[in-house]
């Protein structure tokens, strides 16, 4: 339970700020891994009032985090004392020539397809990456040689620390392998992408191929958070875990996927603790065998 939940009349006050109060939501319902205890969520319907909402939380000393699509997130079983801000799907995408402005709350796959319909390509590789555009930007999501950072031209951000909204050019952001230079309290509001022209049929054909590749090599029908560890430079984590014979290793309800060894799947009603323990086991085995320290790719939220 957050500090805010202890105050009376929260629902009405939050509604008055263009948002919705959802207390004690089980985060297992908001994450693709389907684990995680309770936290209070504020669903933001009017992003133009974020500064007021931020001020309201700051005055009460209530810490907050931003919850995106929950597809790269592992939340502990105890839940979180912070309020989670969740942007409701807002405005439509706005197209102008080779540029498109996409709301951060938009689904990434939907954005790729909407661009394709307007003969705008360059994002085909990202088609099977789940989650929101905002989450993809924060992680600089990538697949099959494409990273979202490559096509970003400008971003509109709400800075939690200052309460100011600012539009920045891509040159002032560092996009690296599964990492960006945004600060944790930067809330992405929208992004302008610049995409090359490509016929719809050609884009669709590429999308089909990437979907096939992904289906063949990743457990897309099981509950996971995608790859659980980053690839150390020059190494493939999946290959190393596979070589150690760890596929199929089960701890509680969590299993190392037989399809891709860098995926942990929640097959038997796993807890977050099961998954964290399985991650520790993998980390230890890789360190012993290869002398490499694995870095988490999944974002872990502890209280
Ligand atoms: N491999 C194995 N066994 C496995 C898995 C992989 O031997 O169980 C081998 C493959 O045969 C291949 C090599 O390892 O020779 C690399 O595998 P893959 O092509 O699947 O790529 P990856 O490096 O494991 C990365 C990203 C994925 C992304 C794919 C496709 C990371 C940590 N992972 O995986 O991203 O979808 O490339 O581009 O960078 C994610 O971000 O969550 C994610 C899944």
mmCIF file of C-alpha atoms and ligand atoms in Angstrom:
data_model
loop_
_atom_site.group_PDB
_atom_site.id
_atom_site.type_symbol
_atom_site.label_atom_id
_atom_site.label_comp_id
_atom_site.label_asym_id
_atom_site.label_seq_id
_atom_site.Cartn_x
_atom_site.Cartn_y
_atom_site.Cartn_z
ATOM 1 C CA UNK A 1 0.000 0.000 0.000
ATOM 2 C CA UNK A 2 1.341 3.453 -0.869
ATOM 3 C CA UNK A 3 1.406 6.478 1.419
ATOM 4 C CA UNK A 4 -1.362 7.950 -0.722
ATOM 5 C CA UNK A 5 -3.741 5.078 0.000
ATOM 6 C CA UNK A 6 -3.842 6.156 3.644
ATOM 7 C CA UNK A 7 -5.483 9.490 2.762
ATOM 8 C CA UNK A 8 -9.263 9.831 2.503
ATOM 9 C CA UNK A 9 -10.982 10.998 -0.683
ATOM 10 C CA UNK A 10 -8.174 9.886 -2.995
ATOM 11 C CA UNK A 11 -10.436 8.611 -5.749
ATOM 12 C CA UNK A 12 -12.182 11.982 -6.151
ATOM 13 C CA UNK A 13 -8.968 14.001 -5.903
ATOM 14 C CA UNK A 14 -7.181 11.862 -8.486
ATOM 15 C CA UNK A 15 -10.236 11.992 -10.769
ATOM 16 C CA UNK A 16 -10.105 15.788 -10.457
ATOM 17 C CA UNK A 17 -6.583 15.621 -11.919
ATOM 18 C CA UNK A 18 -7.678 13.746 -15.040
ATOM 19 C CA UNK A 19 -6.662 10.337 -13.707
ATOM 20 C CA UNK A 20 -8.055 7.186 -12.112
ATOM 21 C CA UNK A 21 -7.184 5.621 -8.753
ATOM 22 C CA UNK A 22 -6.703 1.830 -8.845
ATOM 23 C CA UNK A 23 -5.606 0.742 -5.360
ATOM 24 C CA UNK A 24 -3.929 -2.581 -4.553
ATOM 25 C CA UNK A 25 -3.727 -3.856 -8.114
ATOM 26 C CA UNK A 26 -1.981 -7.209 -8.371
ATOM 27 C CA UNK A 27 0.954 -6.587 -10.681
ATOM 28 C CA UNK A 28 0.793 -10.179 -11.855
ATOM 29 C CA UNK A 29 -2.188 -8.898 -13.873
ATOM 30 C CA UNK A 30 -0.132 -6.095 -15.417
ATOM 31 C CA UNK A 31 3.067 -7.942 -16.361
ATOM 32 C CA UNK A 32 3.751 -10.494 -19.081
ATOM 33 C CA UNK A 33 5.613 -12.707 -16.582
ATOM 34 C CA UNK A 34 2.382 -12.779 -14.526
ATOM 35 C CA UNK A 35 4.142 -12.445 -11.186
ATOM 36 C CA UNK A 36 4.314 -9.592 -8.692
ATOM 37 C CA UNK A 37 2.416 -8.468 -5.606
ATOM 38 C CA UNK A 38 0.128 -5.472 -5.147
ATOM 39 C CA UNK A 39 0.717 -1.793 -5.813
ATOM 40 C CA UNK A 40 -1.481 1.269 -6.194
ATOM 41 C CA UNK A 41 -1.832 2.409 -9.801
ATOM 42 C CA UNK A 42 -2.896 5.806 -11.092
ATOM 43 C CA UNK A 43 -4.082 5.588 -14.671
ATOM 44 C CA UNK A 44 -3.404 8.933 -16.341
ATOM 45 C CA UNK A 45 -6.126 9.888 -18.816
ATOM 46 C CA UNK A 46 -5.021 13.476 -19.386
ATOM 47 C CA UNK A 47 -1.256 13.720 -19.911
ATOM 48 C CA UNK A 48 -1.530 17.503 -20.114
ATOM 49 C CA UNK A 49 -2.219 17.480 -16.375
ATOM 50 C CA UNK A 50 0.798 15.364 -15.409
ATOM 51 C CA UNK A 51 2.543 18.388 -13.890
ATOM 52 C CA UNK A 52 -0.424 18.932 -11.538
ATOM 53 C CA UNK A 53 -0.544 15.227 -10.706
ATOM 54 C CA UNK A 54 3.230 15.179 -10.118
ATOM 55 C CA UNK A 55 2.895 18.201 -7.816
ATOM 56 C CA UNK A 56 0.031 16.545 -5.948
ATOM 57 C CA UNK A 57 2.175 13.426 -5.289
ATOM 58 C CA UNK A 58 5.280 15.471 -4.442
ATOM 59 C CA UNK A 59 3.417 17.567 -1.836
ATOM 60 C CA UNK A 60 2.354 14.351 -0.133
ATOM 61 C CA UNK A 61 5.862 12.842 -0.311
ATOM 62 C CA UNK A 62 4.553 9.916 -2.365
ATOM 63 C CA UNK A 63 7.194 8.230 -4.531
ATOM 64 C CA UNK A 64 6.086 7.050 -7.961
ATOM 65 C CA UNK A 65 7.346 5.071 -10.913
ATOM 66 C CA UNK A 66 6.079 4.788 -14.446
ATOM 67 C CA UNK A 67 4.514 1.512 -15.555
ATOM 68 C CA UNK A 68 4.558 0.817 -19.284
ATOM 69 C CA UNK A 69 3.311 -2.369 -20.921
ATOM 70 C CA UNK A 70 4.812 -4.583 -18.185
ATOM 71 C CA UNK A 71 6.479 -6.827 -20.763
ATOM 72 C CA UNK A 72 10.050 -6.445 -19.516
ATOM 73 C CA UNK A 73 9.302 -6.186 -15.838
ATOM 74 C CA UNK A 74 9.752 -8.457 -12.824
ATOM 75 C CA UNK A 75 8.023 -7.228 -9.664
ATOM 76 C CA UNK A 76 8.703 -8.886 -6.303
ATOM 77 C CA UNK A 77 5.959 -10.901 -4.590
ATOM 78 C CA UNK A 78 5.685 -8.445 -1.695
ATOM 79 C CA UNK A 79 4.505 -5.707 -4.068
ATOM 80 C CA UNK A 80 5.600 -2.077 -4.021
ATOM 81 C CA UNK A 81 5.052 0.934 -1.754
ATOM 82 C CA UNK A 82 5.307 3.356 -4.698
ATOM 83 C CA UNK A 83 2.406 4.607 -6.768
ATOM 84 C CA UNK A 84 2.654 3.431 -10.371
ATOM 85 C CA UNK A 85 1.640 5.919 -13.042
ATOM 86 C CA UNK A 86 0.208 4.268 -16.098
ATOM 87 C CA UNK A 87 -0.569 6.326 -19.192
ATOM 88 C CA UNK A 88 -3.882 5.415 -20.784
ATOM 89 C CA UNK A 89 -3.801 4.993 -24.578
ATOM 90 C CA UNK A 90 -4.312 8.573 -25.609
ATOM 91 C CA UNK A 91 -4.178 10.391 -28.886
ATOM 92 C CA UNK A 92 -3.859 8.924 -32.364
ATOM 93 C CA UNK A 93 -0.605 8.720 -34.308
ATOM 94 C CA UNK A 94 0.031 11.803 -36.471
ATOM 95 C CA UNK A 95 1.610 11.290 -39.905
ATOM 96 C CA UNK A 96 3.434 13.958 -41.954
ATOM 97 C CA UNK A 97 5.553 12.744 -44.879
ATOM 98 C CA UNK A 98 8.311 10.493 -43.544
ATOM 99 C CA UNK A 99 7.654 11.583 -39.981
ATOM 100 C CA UNK A 100 5.178 10.161 -37.516
ATOM 101 C CA UNK A 101 4.409 11.297 -33.998
ATOM 102 C CA UNK A 102 3.485 8.340 -31.801
ATOM 103 C CA UNK A 103 2.039 8.583 -28.263
ATOM 104 C CA UNK A 104 4.269 6.770 -25.765
ATOM 105 C CA UNK A 105 1.347 4.672 -24.536
ATOM 106 C CA UNK A 106 0.760 3.189 -28.002
ATOM 107 C CA UNK A 107 1.444 -0.505 -28.473
ATOM 108 C CA UNK A 108 4.744 -0.959 -30.348
ATOM 109 C CA UNK A 109 3.482 -3.688 -32.698
ATOM 110 C CA UNK A 110 0.403 -1.633 -33.576
ATOM 111 C CA UNK A 111 2.629 1.376 -34.300
ATOM 112 C CA UNK A 112 4.812 -0.716 -36.647
ATOM 113 C CA UNK A 113 1.704 -1.886 -38.542
ATOM 114 C CA UNK A 114 0.104 1.574 -38.740
ATOM 115 C CA UNK A 115 3.340 2.927 -40.238
ATOM 116 C CA UNK A 116 3.470 0.005 -42.684
ATOM 117 C CA UNK A 117 -0.033 0.885 -43.945
ATOM 118 C CA UNK A 118 1.331 4.321 -44.887
ATOM 119 C CA UNK A 119 4.293 2.740 -46.706
ATOM 120 C CA UNK A 120 6.691 3.621 -43.910
ATOM 121 C CA UNK A 121 9.178 0.875 -43.039
ATOM 122 C CA UNK A 122 12.373 0.587 -41.016
ATOM 123 C CA UNK A 123 10.754 -0.919 -37.926
ATOM 124 C CA UNK A 124 9.858 -4.383 -39.241
ATOM 125 C CA UNK A 125 12.361 -6.130 -36.947
ATOM 126 C CA UNK A 126 10.524 -4.786 -33.908
ATOM 127 C CA UNK A 127 7.210 -6.358 -34.868
ATOM 128 C CA UNK A 128 7.159 -9.111 -32.235
ATOM 129 C CA UNK A 129 8.549 -7.011 -29.395
ATOM 130 C CA UNK A 130 5.716 -6.649 -26.890
ATOM 131 C CA UNK A 131 4.998 -3.545 -24.832
ATOM 132 C CA UNK A 132 4.484 0.157 -25.311
ATOM 133 C CA UNK A 133 6.445 2.611 -27.442
ATOM 134 C CA UNK A 134 7.506 4.423 -24.228
ATOM 135 C CA UNK A 135 8.928 1.237 -22.740
ATOM 136 C CA UNK A 136 10.680 0.415 -26.001
ATOM 137 C CA UNK A 137 12.326 3.858 -25.995
ATOM 138 C CA UNK A 138 13.534 3.552 -22.416
ATOM 139 C CA UNK A 139 15.112 0.141 -23.100
ATOM 140 C CA UNK A 140 16.111 1.000 -26.674
ATOM 141 C CA UNK A 141 14.293 -2.187 -27.666
ATOM 142 C CA UNK A 142 15.838 -4.080 -30.523
ATOM 143 C CA UNK A 143 15.542 -7.212 -32.599
ATOM 144 C CA UNK A 144 16.929 -8.505 -35.885
ATOM 145 C CA UNK A 145 19.327 -5.633 -36.359
ATOM 146 C CA UNK A 146 16.844 -2.824 -35.659
ATOM 147 C CA UNK A 147 16.860 -0.683 -32.530
ATOM 148 C CA UNK A 148 14.099 1.857 -31.973
ATOM 149 C CA UNK A 149 16.668 4.552 -31.100
ATOM 150 C CA UNK A 150 17.875 4.479 -34.738
ATOM 151 C CA UNK A 151 14.632 5.981 -36.063
ATOM 152 C CA UNK A 152 13.915 8.525 -33.307
ATOM 153 C CA UNK A 153 14.119 12.192 -34.291
ATOM 154 C CA UNK A 154 12.521 13.955 -31.318
ATOM 155 C CA UNK A 155 10.824 13.146 -28.021
ATOM 156 C CA UNK A 156 8.411 14.917 -25.724
ATOM 157 C CA UNK A 157 9.124 14.177 -22.079
ATOM 158 C CA UNK A 158 7.683 15.096 -18.732
ATOM 159 C CA UNK A 159 10.519 15.553 -16.231
ATOM 160 C CA UNK A 160 9.293 14.274 -12.881
ATOM 161 C CA UNK A 161 11.992 16.191 -11.000
ATOM 162 C CA UNK A 162 11.078 19.622 -12.376
ATOM 163 C CA UNK A 163 7.466 19.108 -13.415
ATOM 164 C CA UNK A 164 8.347 20.518 -16.857
ATOM 165 C CA UNK A 165 7.427 19.103 -20.236
ATOM 166 C CA UNK A 166 10.086 19.422 -22.906
ATOM 167 C CA UNK A 167 10.624 18.350 -26.506
ATOM 168 C CA UNK A 168 14.191 17.194 -27.138
ATOM 169 C CA UNK A 169 16.026 16.243 -30.329
ATOM 170 C CA UNK A 170 17.350 12.692 -30.587
ATOM 171 C CA UNK A 171 20.945 14.040 -30.552
ATOM 172 C CA UNK A 172 20.556 14.891 -26.887
ATOM 173 C CA UNK A 173 19.592 11.307 -25.961
ATOM 174 C CA UNK A 174 22.074 8.418 -25.822
ATOM 175 C CA UNK A 175 20.623 5.158 -27.098
ATOM 176 C CA UNK A 176 22.836 2.170 -26.349
ATOM 177 C CA UNK A 177 22.358 -1.612 -26.362
ATOM 178 C CA UNK A 178 19.165 -2.102 -24.286
ATOM 179 C CA UNK A 179 19.811 1.175 -22.485
ATOM 180 C CA UNK A 180 19.025 4.873 -22.860
ATOM 181 C CA UNK A 181 20.165 8.009 -21.055
ATOM 182 C CA UNK A 182 16.705 8.990 -19.767
ATOM 183 C CA UNK A 183 16.486 9.482 -16.037
ATOM 184 C CA UNK A 184 14.112 7.179 -14.091
ATOM 185 C CA UNK A 185 11.591 9.971 -13.537
ATOM 186 C CA UNK A 186 11.464 11.039 -17.187
ATOM 187 C CA UNK A 187 8.031 10.149 -18.470
ATOM 188 C CA UNK A 188 7.949 9.691 -22.205
ATOM 189 C CA UNK A 189 4.837 11.328 -23.660
ATOM 190 C CA UNK A 190 5.364 11.013 -27.395
ATOM 191 C CA UNK A 191 8.068 10.410 -29.963
ATOM 192 C CA UNK A 192 8.635 11.575 -33.513
ATOM 193 C CA UNK A 193 10.082 8.883 -35.747
ATOM 194 C CA UNK A 194 11.566 9.346 -39.219
ATOM 195 C CA UNK A 195 11.014 6.295 -41.392
ATOM 196 C CA UNK A 196 12.071 5.368 -44.928
ATOM 197 C CA UNK A 197 9.446 4.798 -47.631
ATOM 198 C CA UNK A 198 8.812 1.203 -48.531
ATOM 199 C CA UNK A 199 5.837 -0.440 -50.259
ATOM 200 C CA UNK A 200 3.298 -1.937 -47.853
ATOM 201 C CA UNK A 201 3.581 -5.379 -49.476
ATOM 202 C CA UNK A 202 7.366 -5.421 -49.016
ATOM 203 C CA UNK A 203 7.068 -4.418 -45.366
ATOM 204 C CA UNK A 204 4.428 -7.092 -44.771
ATOM 205 C CA UNK A 205 6.654 -9.757 -46.318
ATOM 206 C CA UNK A 206 9.517 -8.780 -43.990
ATOM 207 C CA UNK A 207 7.155 -8.769 -41.016
ATOM 208 C CA UNK A 208 6.038 -12.279 -41.957
ATOM 209 C CA UNK A 209 9.644 -13.470 -42.053
ATOM 210 C CA UNK A 210 10.527 -11.931 -38.692
ATOM 211 C CA UNK A 211 7.406 -13.429 -37.140
ATOM 212 C CA UNK A 212 8.397 -16.859 -38.447
ATOM 213 C CA UNK A 213 11.942 -16.489 -37.107
ATOM 214 C CA UNK A 214 10.666 -15.436 -33.723
ATOM 215 C CA UNK A 215 8.098 -18.236 -33.546
ATOM 216 C CA UNK A 216 10.813 -20.778 -34.366
ATOM 217 C CA UNK A 217 13.359 -19.522 -31.843
ATOM 218 C CA UNK A 218 11.436 -17.969 -28.938
ATOM 219 C CA UNK A 219 8.655 -19.236 -26.610
ATOM 220 C CA UNK A 220 6.160 -16.608 -27.738
ATOM 221 C CA UNK A 221 3.124 -18.457 -26.388
ATOM 222 C CA UNK A 222 4.421 -18.724 -22.839
ATOM 223 C CA UNK A 223 4.524 -16.113 -20.099
ATOM 224 C CA UNK A 224 7.943 -14.454 -20.110
ATOM 225 C CA UNK A 225 9.686 -11.102 -20.106
ATOM 226 C CA UNK A 226 11.665 -11.805 -23.254
ATOM 227 C CA UNK A 227 15.381 -12.315 -22.789
ATOM 228 C CA UNK A 228 16.163 -12.249 -19.105
ATOM 229 C CA UNK A 229 19.868 -11.281 -19.371
ATOM 230 C CA UNK A 230 21.721 -8.996 -21.763
ATOM 231 C CA UNK A 231 24.290 -10.461 -24.125
ATOM 232 C CA UNK A 232 27.800 -9.644 -22.857
ATOM 233 C CA UNK A 233 29.772 -8.014 -25.674
ATOM 234 C CA UNK A 234 30.757 -10.667 -28.213
ATOM 235 C CA UNK A 235 28.803 -13.458 -26.479
ATOM 236 C CA UNK A 236 25.329 -14.938 -26.741
ATOM 237 C CA UNK A 237 23.788 -15.561 -23.337
ATOM 238 C CA UNK A 238 21.199 -17.960 -24.790
ATOM 239 C CA UNK A 239 23.923 -20.055 -26.423
ATOM 240 C CA UNK A 240 25.990 -20.182 -23.221
ATOM 241 C CA UNK A 241 23.034 -21.202 -21.021
ATOM 242 C CA UNK A 242 22.131 -23.816 -23.632
ATOM 243 C CA UNK A 243 25.706 -25.179 -23.728
ATOM 244 C CA UNK A 244 25.585 -25.647 -19.962
ATOM 245 C CA UNK A 245 22.573 -27.919 -20.415
ATOM 246 C CA UNK A 246 20.285 -25.685 -18.393
ATOM 247 C CA UNK A 247 17.282 -25.725 -20.733
ATOM 248 C CA UNK A 248 14.281 -27.182 -18.925
ATOM 249 C CA UNK A 249 15.740 -26.443 -15.469
ATOM 250 C CA UNK A 250 12.807 -25.850 -13.129
ATOM 251 C CA UNK A 251 12.692 -23.948 -9.886
ATOM 252 C CA UNK A 252 9.237 -23.815 -8.326
ATOM 253 C CA UNK A 253 6.996 -22.724 -11.178
ATOM 254 C CA UNK A 254 9.749 -21.119 -13.296
ATOM 255 C CA UNK A 255 11.494 -22.950 -16.123
ATOM 256 C CA UNK A 256 14.432 -22.181 -18.440
ATOM 257 C CA UNK A 257 12.713 -22.333 -21.831
ATOM 258 C CA UNK A 258 13.583 -25.311 -23.998
ATOM 259 C CA UNK A 259 13.079 -23.091 -27.054
ATOM 260 C CA UNK A 260 15.422 -20.253 -26.082
ATOM 261 C CA UNK A 261 17.672 -20.623 -23.063
ATOM 262 C CA UNK A 262 17.767 -16.882 -22.284
ATOM 263 C CA UNK A 263 14.010 -16.921 -21.607
ATOM 264 C CA UNK A 264 12.619 -17.883 -18.224
ATOM 265 C CA UNK A 265 8.996 -18.876 -18.570
ATOM 266 C CA UNK A 266 6.312 -18.880 -15.896
ATOM 267 C CA UNK A 267 4.877 -22.308 -16.661
ATOM 268 C CA UNK A 268 3.599 -23.571 -13.311
ATOM 269 C CA UNK A 269 2.258 -20.526 -11.446
ATOM 270 C CA UNK A 270 5.711 -19.264 -10.570
ATOM 271 C CA UNK A 271 6.370 -16.620 -7.959
ATOM 272 C CA UNK A 272 8.784 -13.760 -8.512
ATOM 273 C CA UNK A 273 11.050 -15.451 -5.967
ATOM 274 C CA UNK A 274 11.169 -18.622 -8.101
ATOM 275 C CA UNK A 275 12.251 -16.546 -11.095
ATOM 276 C CA UNK A 276 14.843 -14.548 -9.143
ATOM 277 C CA UNK A 277 16.325 -17.775 -7.731
ATOM 278 C CA UNK A 278 16.503 -19.319 -11.187
ATOM 279 C CA UNK A 279 18.247 -16.172 -12.415
ATOM 280 C CA UNK A 280 20.796 -16.492 -9.568
ATOM 281 C CA UNK A 281 21.409 -20.113 -10.482
ATOM 282 C CA UNK A 282 22.048 -19.196 -14.127
ATOM 283 C CA UNK A 283 24.281 -16.282 -13.133
ATOM 284 C CA UNK A 284 26.405 -18.490 -10.886
ATOM 285 C CA UNK A 285 26.762 -21.229 -13.494
ATOM 286 C CA UNK A 286 27.781 -18.756 -16.221
ATOM 287 C CA UNK A 287 30.302 -17.058 -13.937
ATOM 288 C CA UNK A 288 31.856 -20.386 -13.024
ATOM 289 C CA UNK A 289 31.972 -21.738 -16.576
ATOM 290 C CA UNK A 290 32.744 -18.618 -18.598
ATOM 291 C CA UNK A 291 34.017 -16.085 -16.048
ATOM 292 C CA UNK A 292 31.322 -13.636 -17.227
ATOM 293 C CA UNK A 293 28.996 -11.618 -15.007
ATOM 294 C CA UNK A 294 25.558 -11.517 -16.582
ATOM 295 C CA UNK A 295 23.635 -8.266 -16.463
ATOM 296 C CA UNK A 296 19.843 -8.381 -16.171
ATOM 297 C CA UNK A 297 17.913 -7.339 -19.237
ATOM 298 C CA UNK A 298 14.601 -7.540 -17.411
ATOM 299 C CA UNK A 299 13.860 -4.611 -15.092
ATOM 300 C CA UNK A 300 13.519 -5.837 -11.510
ATOM 301 C CA UNK A 301 11.350 -3.747 -9.165
ATOM 302 C CA UNK A 302 11.882 -4.344 -5.471
ATOM 303 C CA UNK A 303 10.138 -2.400 -2.722
HETATM 304 N N1 LIG B 1 21.235 -20.013 -29.255
HETATM 305 C C1 LIG B 1 21.413 -21.280 -28.800
HETATM 306 N N2 LIG B 1 20.534 -21.752 -27.876
HETATM 307 C C2 LIG B 1 19.491 -21.020 -27.389
HETATM 308 C C3 LIG B 1 19.325 -19.712 -27.857
HETATM 309 C C4 LIG B 1 20.195 -19.222 -28.804
HETATM 310 O O1 LIG B 1 22.331 -21.958 -29.189
HETATM 311 O O2 LIG B 1 18.756 -21.530 -26.548
HETATM 312 C C5 LIG B 1 22.144 -19.492 -30.281
HETATM 313 C C6 LIG B 1 21.430 -19.290 -31.621
HETATM 314 O O3 LIG B 1 21.386 -20.458 -32.366
HETATM 315 C C7 LIG B 1 22.272 -18.205 -32.253
HETATM 316 C C8 LIG B 1 22.763 -17.372 -31.058
HETATM 317 O O4 LIG B 1 22.603 -18.219 -29.917
HETATM 318 O O5 LIG B 1 23.385 -18.755 -32.876
HETATM 319 C C9 LIG B 1 21.960 -16.081 -30.874
HETATM 320 O O6 LIG B 1 20.582 -16.398 -30.654
HETATM 321 P P1 LIG B 1 19.385 -15.464 -31.178
HETATM 322 O O7 LIG B 1 19.542 -15.232 -32.638
HETATM 323 O O8 LIG B 1 18.124 -16.033 -30.665
HETATM 324 O O9 LIG B 1 19.686 -14.055 -30.527
HETATM 325 P P2 LIG B 1 19.933 -13.648 -29.031
HETATM 326 O O10 LIG B 1 21.224 -12.910 -28.985
HETATM 327 O O11 LIG B 1 19.765 -14.778 -28.088
HETATM 328 C C10 LIG B 1 18.826 -11.310 -29.305
HETATM 329 C C11 LIG B 1 18.013 -10.439 -28.392
HETATM 330 C C12 LIG B 1 16.538 -10.775 -28.540
HETATM 331 C C13 LIG B 1 16.105 -10.611 -29.979
HETATM 332 C C14 LIG B 1 16.966 -11.564 -30.833
HETATM 333 C C15 LIG B 1 16.673 -11.428 -32.312
HETATM 334 C C16 LIG B 1 19.287 -9.910 -26.374
HETATM 335 C C17 LIG B 1 19.539 -10.261 -24.962
HETATM 336 N N3 LIG B 1 18.403 -10.678 -27.018
HETATM 337 O O12 LIG B 1 18.725 -12.643 -28.802
HETATM 338 O O13 LIG B 1 15.830 -9.828 -27.760
HETATM 339 O O14 LIG B 1 14.752 -10.915 -30.133
HETATM 340 O O15 LIG B 1 18.359 -11.222 -30.640
HETATM 341 O O16 LIG B 1 17.243 -10.273 -32.820
HETATM 342 O O17 LIG B 1 19.837 -8.952 -26.895
HETATM 343 C C18 LIG B 1 14.729 -9.260 -25.726
HETATM 344 O O18 LIG B 1 15.252 -8.157 -25.822
HETATM 345 O O19 LIG B 1 13.982 -9.551 -24.768
HETATM 346 C C19 LIG B 1 15.003 -10.268 -26.734
HETATM 347 C C20 LIG B 1 14.484 -11.462 -26.689
#
